[in-house]
mmCIF file of C-alpha atoms in Angstrom:
data_model
loop_
_atom_site.group_PDB
_atom_site.id
_atom_site.type_symbol
_atom_site.label_atom_id
_atom_site.label_comp_id
_atom_site.label_asym_id
_atom_site.label_seq_id
_atom_site.Cartn_x
_atom_site.Cartn_y
_atom_site.Cartn_z
ATOM 1 C CA UNK A 299 -29.839 -102.406 6.384
ATOM 2 C CA UNK A 300 -29.712 -99.783 3.824
ATOM 3 C CA UNK A 301 -28.300 -96.998 5.079
ATOM 4 C CA UNK A 302 -29.815 -94.221 2.689
ATOM 5 C CA UNK A 303 -33.372 -95.219 3.858
ATOM 6 C CA UNK A 304 -32.404 -95.519 7.874
ATOM 7 C CA UNK A 305 -32.990 -92.797 9.696
ATOM 8 C CA UNK A 306 -31.265 -94.555 12.665
ATOM 9 C CA UNK A 307 -28.158 -94.805 10.579
ATOM 10 C CA UNK A 308 -28.406 -91.489 9.274
ATOM 11 C CA UNK A 309 -28.683 -89.525 12.734
ATOM 12 C CA UNK A 310 -26.381 -91.311 14.501
ATOM 13 C CA UNK A 311 -22.923 -90.525 12.411
ATOM 14 C CA UNK A 312 -24.449 -86.828 12.226
ATOM 15 C CA UNK A 313 -24.932 -86.342 15.742
ATOM 16 C CA UNK A 314 -21.354 -87.570 16.355
ATOM 17 C CA UNK A 315 -20.410 -85.208 13.555
ATOM 18 C CA UNK A 316 -21.959 -82.301 15.317
ATOM 19 C CA UNK A 317 -20.880 -83.084 19.047
ATOM 20 C CA UNK A 318 -17.098 -83.350 17.431
ATOM 21 C CA UNK A 319 -17.525 -79.855 16.039
ATOM 22 C CA UNK A 320 -18.889 -78.972 19.637
ATOM 23 C CA UNK A 321 -15.684 -79.539 20.958
ATOM 24 C CA UNK A 322 -14.343 -76.463 19.480
ATOM 25 C CA UNK A 323 -15.187 -73.121 21.180
ATOM 26 C CA UNK A 324 -17.866 -71.054 19.310
ATOM 27 C CA UNK A 325 -16.191 -68.455 16.934
ATOM 28 C CA UNK A 326 -12.827 -70.212 17.063
ATOM 29 C CA UNK A 327 -10.529 -69.665 14.157
ATOM 30 C CA UNK A 328 -10.131 -73.428 13.887
ATOM 31 C CA UNK A 329 -13.645 -74.010 13.138
ATOM 32 C CA UNK A 330 -12.803 -72.292 9.503
ATOM 33 C CA UNK A 331 -10.167 -74.993 8.834
ATOM 34 C CA UNK A 332 -12.481 -78.140 10.472
ATOM 35 C CA UNK A 333 -15.789 -76.656 8.129
ATOM 36 C CA UNK A 334 -13.659 -76.853 5.052
ATOM 37 C CA UNK A 335 -11.926 -79.701 5.499
ATOM 38 C CA UNK A 336 -15.156 -81.688 6.476
ATOM 39 C CA UNK A 337 -16.958 -80.190 3.259
ATOM 40 C CA UNK A 338 -14.522 -80.778 0.921
ATOM 41 C CA UNK A 339 -13.858 -84.632 2.379
ATOM 42 C CA UNK A 340 -17.713 -85.288 2.082
ATOM 43 C CA UNK A 341 -18.048 -83.581 -1.551
ATOM 44 C CA UNK A 342 -15.216 -86.043 -2.494
ATOM 45 C CA UNK A 343 -16.848 -89.019 -1.041
ATOM 46 C CA UNK A 344 -20.156 -87.849 -2.376
ATOM 47 C CA UNK A 345 -18.475 -88.400 -5.712
ATOM 48 C CA UNK A 346 -16.834 -91.318 -5.126
ATOM 49 C CA UNK A 347 -19.708 -93.414 -4.176
ATOM 50 C CA UNK A 348 -21.127 -93.999 -7.594
ATOM 51 C CA UNK A 349 -20.398 -97.259 -9.007
ATOM 52 C CA UNK A 350 -19.622 -98.786 -5.664
ATOM 53 C CA UNK A 351 -20.895 -101.959 -4.378
ATOM 54 C CA UNK A 352 -20.617 -102.032 -0.753
ATOM 55 C CA UNK A 353 -21.506 -98.199 0.436
ATOM 56 C CA UNK A 354 -22.319 -98.823 4.272
ATOM 57 C CA UNK A 355 -18.851 -97.405 6.056
ATOM 58 C CA UNK A 356 -18.651 -94.826 3.252
ATOM 59 C CA UNK A 357 -22.331 -93.513 3.942
ATOM 60 C CA UNK A 358 -21.758 -93.550 7.419
ATOM 61 C CA UNK A 359 -18.526 -91.579 7.012
ATOM 62 C CA UNK A 360 -20.556 -89.190 4.908
ATOM 63 C CA UNK A 361 -23.398 -88.426 7.432
ATOM 64 C CA UNK A 362 -20.224 -87.847 10.096
ATOM 65 C CA UNK A 363 -18.714 -85.720 7.746
ATOM 66 C CA UNK A 364 -21.985 -83.122 7.420
ATOM 67 C CA UNK A 365 -22.743 -83.490 10.929
ATOM 68 C CA UNK A 366 -18.999 -81.734 11.710
ATOM 69 C CA UNK A 367 -19.496 -79.466 9.082
ATOM 70 C CA UNK A 368 -23.279 -78.372 10.219
ATOM 71 C CA UNK A 369 -22.046 -77.890 13.838
ATOM 72 C CA UNK A 370 -19.156 -75.945 12.415
ATOM 73 C CA UNK A 371 -21.472 -73.553 10.608
ATOM 74 C CA UNK A 372 -23.472 -73.166 13.847
ATOM 75 C CA UNK A 373 -20.385 -72.305 15.733
ATOM 76 C CA UNK A 374 -19.152 -69.827 13.349
ATOM 77 C CA UNK A 375 -22.889 -68.167 12.684
ATOM 78 C CA UNK A 376 -24.867 -68.684 15.880
ATOM 79 C CA UNK A 377 -28.545 -68.186 14.809
ATOM 80 C CA UNK A 378 -30.005 -64.737 16.001
ATOM 81 C CA UNK A 379 -33.052 -64.805 18.203
ATOM 82 C CA UNK A 380 -35.732 -62.781 16.688
ATOM 83 C CA UNK A 381 -39.204 -62.529 18.236
ATOM 84 C CA UNK A 382 -42.256 -62.453 15.807
ATOM 85 C CA UNK A 383 -44.629 -59.548 16.723
ATOM 86 C CA UNK A 384 -48.085 -61.442 16.921
ATOM 87 C CA UNK A 385 -46.458 -64.071 18.954
ATOM 88 C CA UNK A 386 -45.405 -61.682 21.361
ATOM 89 C CA UNK A 387 -48.738 -59.627 21.277
ATOM 90 C CA UNK A 388 -50.819 -63.027 21.854
ATOM 91 C CA UNK A 389 -48.177 -63.826 24.940
ATOM 92 C CA UNK A 390 -48.666 -60.671 26.348
ATOM 93 C CA UNK A 391 -52.644 -61.035 26.002
ATOM 94 C CA UNK A 392 -52.317 -64.618 27.476
ATOM 95 C CA UNK A 393 -50.516 -63.085 30.533
ATOM 96 C CA UNK A 394 -53.469 -60.177 31.074
ATOM 97 C CA UNK A 395 -56.144 -62.730 30.703
ATOM 98 C CA UNK A 396 -54.974 -64.707 33.415
ATOM 99 C CA UNK A 397 -54.122 -62.187 35.358
ATOM 100 C CA UNK A 398 -57.803 -60.976 34.997
ATOM 101 C CA UNK A 399 -59.258 -64.020 35.245
ATOM 102 C CA UNK A 400 -60.346 -63.894 39.146
ATOM 103 C CA UNK A 401 -59.307 -66.775 40.592
ATOM 104 C CA UNK A 402 -59.565 -66.926 44.277
ATOM 105 C CA UNK A 403 -55.853 -67.541 45.156
ATOM 106 C CA UNK A 404 -53.349 -64.856 43.733
ATOM 107 C CA UNK A 405 -50.815 -67.899 43.699
ATOM 108 C CA UNK A 406 -53.199 -69.880 41.149
ATOM 109 C CA UNK A 407 -52.563 -67.182 38.578
ATOM 110 C CA UNK A 408 -49.126 -66.968 39.415
ATOM 111 C CA UNK A 409 -48.694 -70.682 38.869
ATOM 112 C CA UNK A 410 -50.775 -70.800 35.344
ATOM 113 C CA UNK A 411 -48.739 -67.736 33.891
ATOM 114 C CA UNK A 412 -45.781 -70.066 34.841
ATOM 115 C CA UNK A 413 -47.094 -73.101 33.069
ATOM 116 C CA UNK A 414 -48.697 -71.386 30.452
ATOM 117 C CA UNK A 415 -46.446 -68.428 29.443
ATOM 118 C CA UNK A 416 -43.228 -69.489 31.140
ATOM 119 C CA UNK A 417 -43.410 -66.743 33.162
ATOM 120 C CA UNK A 418 -42.187 -66.966 36.797
ATOM 121 C CA UNK A 419 -42.072 -63.225 38.098
ATOM 122 C CA UNK A 420 -45.126 -63.906 39.849
ATOM 123 C CA UNK A 421 -44.197 -66.685 42.117
ATOM 124 C CA UNK A 422 -42.597 -65.964 45.471
ATOM 125 C CA UNK A 423 -38.877 -67.250 46.393
ATOM 126 C CA UNK A 424 -40.311 -70.058 48.465
ATOM 127 C CA UNK A 425 -42.602 -71.548 46.245
ATOM 128 C CA UNK A 426 -39.605 -71.774 43.203
ATOM 129 C CA UNK A 427 -37.289 -73.220 46.169
ATOM 130 C CA UNK A 428 -40.109 -75.777 47.172
ATOM 131 C CA UNK A 429 -40.269 -76.739 43.116
ATOM 132 C CA UNK A 430 -36.926 -77.448 42.957
ATOM 133 C CA UNK A 431 -36.677 -79.183 46.274
ATOM 134 C CA UNK A 432 -39.103 -81.667 45.590
ATOM 135 C CA UNK A 433 -37.648 -82.030 41.979
ATOM 136 C CA UNK A 434 -40.344 -80.758 39.848
ATOM 137 C CA UNK A 435 -38.399 -77.955 38.536
ATOM 138 C CA UNK A 436 -38.924 -79.330 34.937
ATOM 139 C CA UNK A 437 -42.617 -78.175 35.809
ATOM 140 C CA UNK A 438 -42.065 -74.439 36.068
ATOM 141 C CA UNK A 439 -39.490 -74.710 32.657
ATOM 142 C CA UNK A 440 -41.681 -74.736 29.569
ATOM 143 C CA UNK A 441 -40.544 -77.703 27.932
ATOM 144 C CA UNK A 442 -41.713 -80.647 25.957
ATOM 145 C CA UNK A 443 -44.039 -81.679 28.882
ATOM 146 C CA UNK A 444 -45.870 -78.946 28.644
ATOM 147 C CA UNK A 445 -46.514 -78.752 24.998
ATOM 148 C CA UNK A 446 -47.374 -82.559 24.754
ATOM 149 C CA UNK A 447 -50.165 -81.818 27.717
ATOM 150 C CA UNK A 448 -51.561 -79.009 25.927
ATOM 151 C CA UNK A 449 -51.496 -81.014 22.552
ATOM 152 C CA UNK A 450 -53.187 -83.861 24.379
ATOM 153 C CA UNK A 451 -55.984 -81.331 25.518
ATOM 154 C CA UNK A 452 -56.134 -79.919 22.375
ATOM 155 C CA UNK A 453 -56.835 -83.592 20.544
ATOM 156 C CA UNK A 454 -59.531 -84.181 23.008
ATOM 157 C CA UNK A 455 -61.398 -81.176 22.058
ATOM 158 C CA UNK A 456 -60.679 -81.792 18.244
ATOM 159 C CA UNK A 457 -62.365 -85.073 18.618
ATOM 160 C CA UNK A 458 -65.477 -83.947 17.992
ATOM 161 C CA UNK A 459 -64.827 -83.114 14.482
ATOM 162 C CA UNK A 460 -65.263 -86.951 13.994
ATOM 163 C CA UNK A 461 -62.631 -89.464 12.113
ATOM 164 C CA UNK A 462 -63.174 -88.965 8.332
ATOM 165 C CA UNK A 463 -60.483 -87.953 5.997
ATOM 166 C CA UNK A 464 -61.473 -84.318 5.659
ATOM 167 C CA UNK A 465 -61.982 -84.512 9.943
ATOM 168 C CA UNK A 466 -58.445 -85.703 10.308
ATOM 169 C CA UNK A 467 -56.895 -83.165 7.785
ATOM 170 C CA UNK A 468 -58.409 -80.285 9.609
ATOM 171 C CA UNK A 469 -57.369 -81.708 13.045
ATOM 172 C CA UNK A 470 -53.578 -82.528 11.876
ATOM 173 C CA UNK A 471 -53.491 -78.734 10.411
ATOM 174 C CA UNK A 472 -55.366 -77.261 14.044
ATOM 175 C CA UNK A 473 -53.034 -79.152 15.996
ATOM 176 C CA UNK A 474 -49.822 -78.630 13.972
ATOM 177 C CA UNK A 475 -50.970 -74.802 13.471
ATOM 178 C CA UNK A 476 -51.508 -74.160 17.423
ATOM 179 C CA UNK A 477 -48.397 -76.014 18.386
ATOM 180 C CA UNK A 478 -46.175 -74.048 15.963
ATOM 181 C CA UNK A 479 -47.837 -70.761 17.148
ATOM 182 C CA UNK A 480 -47.397 -71.561 20.777
ATOM 183 C CA UNK A 481 -43.673 -72.392 20.336
ATOM 184 C CA UNK A 482 -43.436 -68.936 18.966
ATOM 185 C CA UNK A 483 -45.063 -67.501 21.234
ATOM 186 C CA UNK A 484 -43.136 -68.967 24.620
ATOM 187 C CA UNK A 485 -39.772 -68.575 23.008
ATOM 188 C CA UNK A 486 -39.172 -71.926 21.112
ATOM 189 C CA UNK A 487 -37.269 -73.696 23.664
ATOM 190 C CA UNK A 488 -34.921 -76.628 22.779
ATOM 191 C CA UNK A 489 -37.107 -78.840 24.688
ATOM 192 C CA UNK A 490 -40.347 -77.091 23.135
ATOM 193 C CA UNK A 491 -38.991 -77.712 19.765
ATOM 194 C CA UNK A 492 -38.277 -81.061 20.244
ATOM 195 C CA UNK A 493 -42.080 -82.004 21.609
ATOM 196 C CA UNK A 494 -43.345 -79.676 18.625
ATOM 197 C CA UNK A 495 -40.678 -81.605 15.498
ATOM 198 C CA UNK A 496 -42.284 -85.115 17.158
ATOM 199 C CA UNK A 497 -45.972 -83.454 17.256
ATOM 200 C CA UNK A 498 -45.182 -82.422 13.535
ATOM 201 C CA UNK A 499 -43.801 -86.294 12.446
ATOM 202 C CA UNK A 500 -46.306 -87.826 14.241
ATOM 203 C CA UNK A 501 -49.495 -85.954 12.465
ATOM 204 C CA UNK A 502 -47.622 -86.351 8.920
ATOM 205 C CA UNK A 503 -47.256 -90.228 9.606
ATOM 206 C CA UNK A 504 -51.033 -90.499 10.414
ATOM 207 C CA UNK A 505 -51.712 -89.180 6.578
ATOM 208 C CA UNK A 506 -49.831 -91.697 4.768
ATOM 209 C CA UNK A 507 -51.643 -94.916 4.606
ATOM 210 C CA UNK A 508 -49.834 -98.290 5.275
ATOM 211 C CA UNK A 509 -46.946 -96.924 6.829
ATOM 212 C CA UNK A 510 -46.300 -97.176 10.825
ATOM 213 C CA UNK A 511 -44.134 -94.841 12.218
ATOM 214 C CA UNK A 512 -41.628 -96.469 14.532
ATOM 215 C CA UNK A 513 -41.033 -94.475 18.005
ATOM 216 C CA UNK A 514 -36.979 -94.890 17.346
ATOM 217 C CA UNK A 515 -37.847 -93.320 13.706
ATOM 218 C CA UNK A 516 -39.655 -90.352 15.014
ATOM 219 C CA UNK A 517 -36.798 -89.634 17.109
ATOM 220 C CA UNK A 518 -33.965 -89.980 15.537
ATOM 221 C CA UNK A 519 -35.589 -88.100 12.416
ATOM 222 C CA UNK A 520 -36.598 -84.982 15.232
ATOM 223 C CA UNK A 521 -32.941 -85.141 16.222
ATOM 224 C CA UNK A 522 -31.752 -84.995 12.605
ATOM 225 C CA UNK A 523 -34.208 -82.123 11.883
ATOM 226 C CA UNK A 524 -33.429 -79.828 14.991
ATOM 227 C CA UNK A 525 -29.569 -80.623 15.114
ATOM 228 C CA UNK A 526 -29.498 -79.744 11.108
ATOM 229 C CA UNK A 527 -31.518 -76.469 11.815
ATOM 230 C CA UNK A 528 -29.433 -75.305 14.779
ATOM 231 C CA UNK A 529 -26.347 -77.463 15.585
ATOM 232 C CA UNK A 530 -25.295 -75.088 18.509
ATOM 233 C CA UNK A 531 -28.197 -76.801 20.511
ATOM 234 C CA UNK A 532 -26.559 -79.565 21.048
ATOM 235 C CA UNK A 533 -24.274 -77.584 23.926
ATOM 236 C CA UNK A 534 -27.518 -77.212 25.859
ATOM 237 C CA UNK A 535 -28.521 -78.776 28.672
ATOM 238 C CA UNK A 536 -32.703 -78.656 28.046
ATOM 239 C CA UNK A 537 -31.844 -79.973 24.501
ATOM 240 C CA UNK A 538 -29.595 -82.787 26.368
ATOM 241 C CA UNK A 539 -32.413 -83.611 28.852
ATOM 242 C CA UNK A 540 -35.371 -83.186 26.649
ATOM 243 C CA UNK A 541 -33.688 -86.192 24.274
ATOM 244 C CA UNK A 542 -32.778 -88.494 27.212
ATOM 245 C CA UNK A 543 -35.837 -88.793 28.660
ATOM 246 C CA UNK A 544 -37.264 -89.336 25.245
ATOM 247 C CA UNK A 545 -34.825 -92.038 24.802
ATOM 248 C CA UNK A 546 -35.565 -93.791 28.317
ATOM 249 C CA UNK A 547 -39.204 -93.766 27.107
ATOM 250 C CA UNK A 548 -38.632 -95.414 23.989
ATOM 251 C CA UNK A 549 -36.235 -98.065 24.818
ATOM 252 C CA UNK A 550 -36.882 -98.739 28.821
ATOM 253 C CA UNK A 551 -40.232 -97.657 29.115
ATOM 254 C CA UNK A 552 -41.987 -100.366 27.361
ATOM 255 C CA UNK A 553 -40.237 -103.028 29.031
ATOM 256 C CA UNK A 554 -40.989 -101.633 32.451
ATOM 257 C CA UNK A 555 -44.800 -101.720 31.412
ATOM 258 C CA UNK A 556 -44.749 -105.019 30.371
ATOM 259 C CA UNK A 557 -44.195 -106.223 33.552
ATOM 260 C CA UNK A 558 -47.712 -105.759 34.148
ATOM 261 C CA UNK A 559 -49.693 -107.167 31.917
ATOM 262 C CA UNK A 560 -52.628 -105.270 30.756
ATOM 263 C CA UNK A 561 -56.205 -107.091 31.415
ATOM 264 C CA UNK A 562 -59.406 -106.875 30.070
ATOM 265 C CA UNK A 563 -60.965 -104.399 32.384
ATOM 266 C CA UNK A 564 -59.697 -100.689 33.925
ATOM 267 C CA UNK A 565 -57.088 -101.466 36.603
ATOM 268 C CA UNK A 566 -56.299 -98.096 38.523
ATOM 269 C CA UNK A 567 -53.122 -100.322 39.790
ATOM 270 C CA UNK A 568 -52.015 -100.566 36.460
ATOM 271 C CA UNK A 569 -51.970 -97.278 35.873
ATOM 272 C CA UNK A 570 -50.107 -96.164 38.620
ATOM 273 C CA UNK A 571 -47.783 -98.933 37.425
ATOM 274 C CA UNK A 572 -47.570 -97.446 33.905
ATOM 275 C CA UNK A 573 -46.916 -93.778 35.835
ATOM 276 C CA UNK A 574 -43.910 -95.019 37.903
ATOM 277 C CA UNK A 575 -42.423 -96.792 34.465
ATOM 278 C CA UNK A 576 -43.026 -94.113 32.674
ATOM 279 C CA UNK A 577 -41.210 -91.813 35.533
ATOM 280 C CA UNK A 578 -38.340 -94.575 36.085
ATOM 281 C CA UNK A 579 -37.694 -94.828 32.443
ATOM 282 C CA UNK A 580 -36.632 -91.044 32.249
ATOM 283 C CA UNK A 581 -34.952 -91.162 35.196
ATOM 284 C CA UNK A 582 -32.373 -93.884 34.155
ATOM 285 C CA UNK A 583 -31.068 -91.503 31.324
ATOM 286 C CA UNK A 584 -31.767 -88.054 32.701
ATOM 287 C CA UNK A 585 -30.361 -88.660 36.367
ATOM 288 C CA UNK A 586 -26.410 -89.272 35.598
ATOM 289 C CA UNK A 587 -26.505 -85.685 33.328
ATOM 290 C CA UNK A 588 -28.273 -83.977 36.330
ATOM 291 C CA UNK A 589 -25.927 -85.573 39.097
ATOM 292 C CA UNK A 590 -23.047 -84.669 36.631
ATOM 293 C CA UNK A 591 -24.198 -81.163 36.219
ATOM 294 C CA UNK A 592 -25.548 -80.052 39.353
ATOM 295 C CA UNK A 593 -23.950 -82.922 41.991
ATOM 296 C CA UNK A 594 -27.655 -83.300 43.351
ATOM 297 C CA UNK A 595 -30.776 -85.830 42.708
ATOM 298 C CA UNK A 596 -34.204 -85.507 44.317
ATOM 299 C CA UNK A 597 -34.947 -88.256 46.546
ATOM 300 C CA UNK A 598 -38.476 -88.089 46.167
ATOM 301 C CA UNK A 599 -38.487 -87.637 42.836
ATOM 302 C CA UNK A 600 -41.009 -90.726 42.230
ATOM 303 C CA UNK A 601 -43.826 -89.627 44.823
ATOM 304 C CA UNK A 602 -43.326 -86.096 43.017
ATOM 305 C CA UNK A 603 -43.854 -87.295 39.694
ATOM 306 C CA UNK A 604 -46.577 -89.629 40.508
ATOM 307 C CA UNK A 605 -48.666 -87.257 42.176
ATOM 308 C CA UNK A 606 -47.877 -83.844 40.899
ATOM 309 C CA UNK A 607 -48.124 -84.615 37.209
ATOM 310 C CA UNK A 608 -51.751 -85.757 37.029
ATOM 311 C CA UNK A 609 -52.568 -82.613 39.439
ATOM 312 C CA UNK A 610 -50.572 -80.381 36.689
ATOM 313 C CA UNK A 611 -52.392 -81.816 33.752
ATOM 314 C CA UNK A 612 -55.677 -81.720 35.647
ATOM 315 C CA UNK A 613 -55.172 -78.265 36.872
ATOM 316 C CA UNK A 614 -54.598 -77.048 32.892
ATOM 317 C CA UNK A 615 -57.692 -78.967 31.913
ATOM 318 C CA UNK A 616 -59.869 -77.202 34.214
ATOM 319 C CA UNK A 617 -57.939 -73.674 33.739
ATOM 320 C CA UNK A 618 -58.081 -73.204 29.954
ATOM 321 C CA UNK A 619 -61.725 -73.292 29.982
ATOM 322 C CA UNK A 620 -61.695 -70.786 32.667
ATOM 323 C CA UNK A 621 -59.608 -68.252 30.706
ATOM 324 C CA UNK A 622 -61.869 -69.163 27.890
ATOM 325 C CA UNK A 623 -65.139 -68.114 29.702
ATOM 326 C CA UNK A 624 -66.625 -71.746 29.679
ATOM 327 C CA UNK A 625 -68.340 -72.403 32.707
ATOM 328 C CA UNK A 626 -66.361 -69.770 34.072
ATOM 329 C CA UNK A 627 -67.794 -69.980 38.400
ATOM 330 C CA UNK A 628 -67.442 -74.253 38.210
ATOM 331 C CA UNK A 629 -64.276 -74.389 36.434
ATOM 332 C CA UNK A 630 -62.026 -71.226 38.452
ATOM 333 C CA UNK A 631 -63.291 -73.240 41.908
ATOM 334 C CA UNK A 632 -61.909 -76.140 40.258
ATOM 335 C CA UNK A 633 -58.761 -74.719 39.095
ATOM 336 C CA UNK A 634 -57.983 -73.035 42.315
ATOM 337 C CA UNK A 635 -58.339 -76.410 44.104
ATOM 338 C CA UNK A 636 -56.133 -78.369 41.809
ATOM 339 C CA UNK A 637 -53.595 -75.378 41.616
ATOM 340 C CA UNK A 638 -53.433 -75.125 45.744
ATOM 341 C CA UNK A 639 -53.218 -78.645 45.813
ATOM 342 C CA UNK A 640 -50.504 -78.821 43.818
ATOM 343 C CA UNK A 641 -48.258 -76.283 45.487
ATOM 344 C CA UNK A 642 -49.641 -77.364 48.757
ATOM 345 C CA UNK A 643 -48.186 -81.089 47.842
ATOM 346 C CA UNK A 644 -44.932 -79.835 46.505
ATOM 347 C CA UNK A 645 -44.341 -77.755 49.667
ATOM 348 C CA UNK A 646 -44.856 -81.014 52.037
ATOM 349 C CA UNK A 647 -42.673 -82.908 50.037
ATOM 350 C CA UNK A 648 -39.914 -80.040 49.742
ATOM 351 C CA UNK A 649 -40.295 -79.723 53.784
ATOM 352 C CA UNK A 650 -39.874 -83.394 53.972
ATOM 353 C CA UNK A 651 -36.284 -84.241 55.552
#
């Protein structure tokens, strides 16, 4: 293993270093000493590496020290959250467009505002509680799931540009630019940042002929970049759940999916199994953390995700054209139907003893 070229070997000790630094409370006087000590040790180690044969252990220690130093810096100098006026105006405009769209049911507009803009003010308490009881709270909190759905919709829309070299560059530029603007517009939660980094790395890899980006490398590259820029995010529950869910998708999902081999024809049963495997893969890694933090576990998580996720995606697929004024009569009716179906489904699941 060539450590210098292996992002997995870089990210693991770097993450361990950031976690070690997070053991001290932010602003602690001890952090100054730890930051200075780890920085000096990293500098000495870097200077001593020249001329050595096997540098694997030393390089791993170097990345660990860099993680500690970065984590201490994040605790000493927390990032200042500042809004970007154009993004804030765009968010306000999106909210007004949803409110003025003219959906038949007010709860449809409130649901769309929660799913697209992350604003739940228009939803009544009973509906929010139904989402929580049914194990679908993650649908109301803007996360990588939402950006992933929107990215998929955008990719389908951009497919009309073709597959020429220029078209692929244009598609990647629009996809990354739109994802970045949506990220800034909705507040850049840790989960959204993770999803954006995945999109960015994926789009960059598409323009590197002969190189196939492995999922674990994308995962580790995004993790390292996010922690390097904002190490304090390691304490965020959203950050932890987002990466744990992706870890399950990368490690467990391919094995579960392979239990039902893909046939030559379209198989609805296999699609159900794929969705089931995806849900189980995420739960394997996220459920223990949820239990530790909240001492609860949704009994019907599998049913909720198998039914609610397709409805959510379909709802957004139909609502976005309605907001854009594309076949408004039909798309609004379809969005109303799917939105109300989603709310009714989660209400029924939440009421089940």
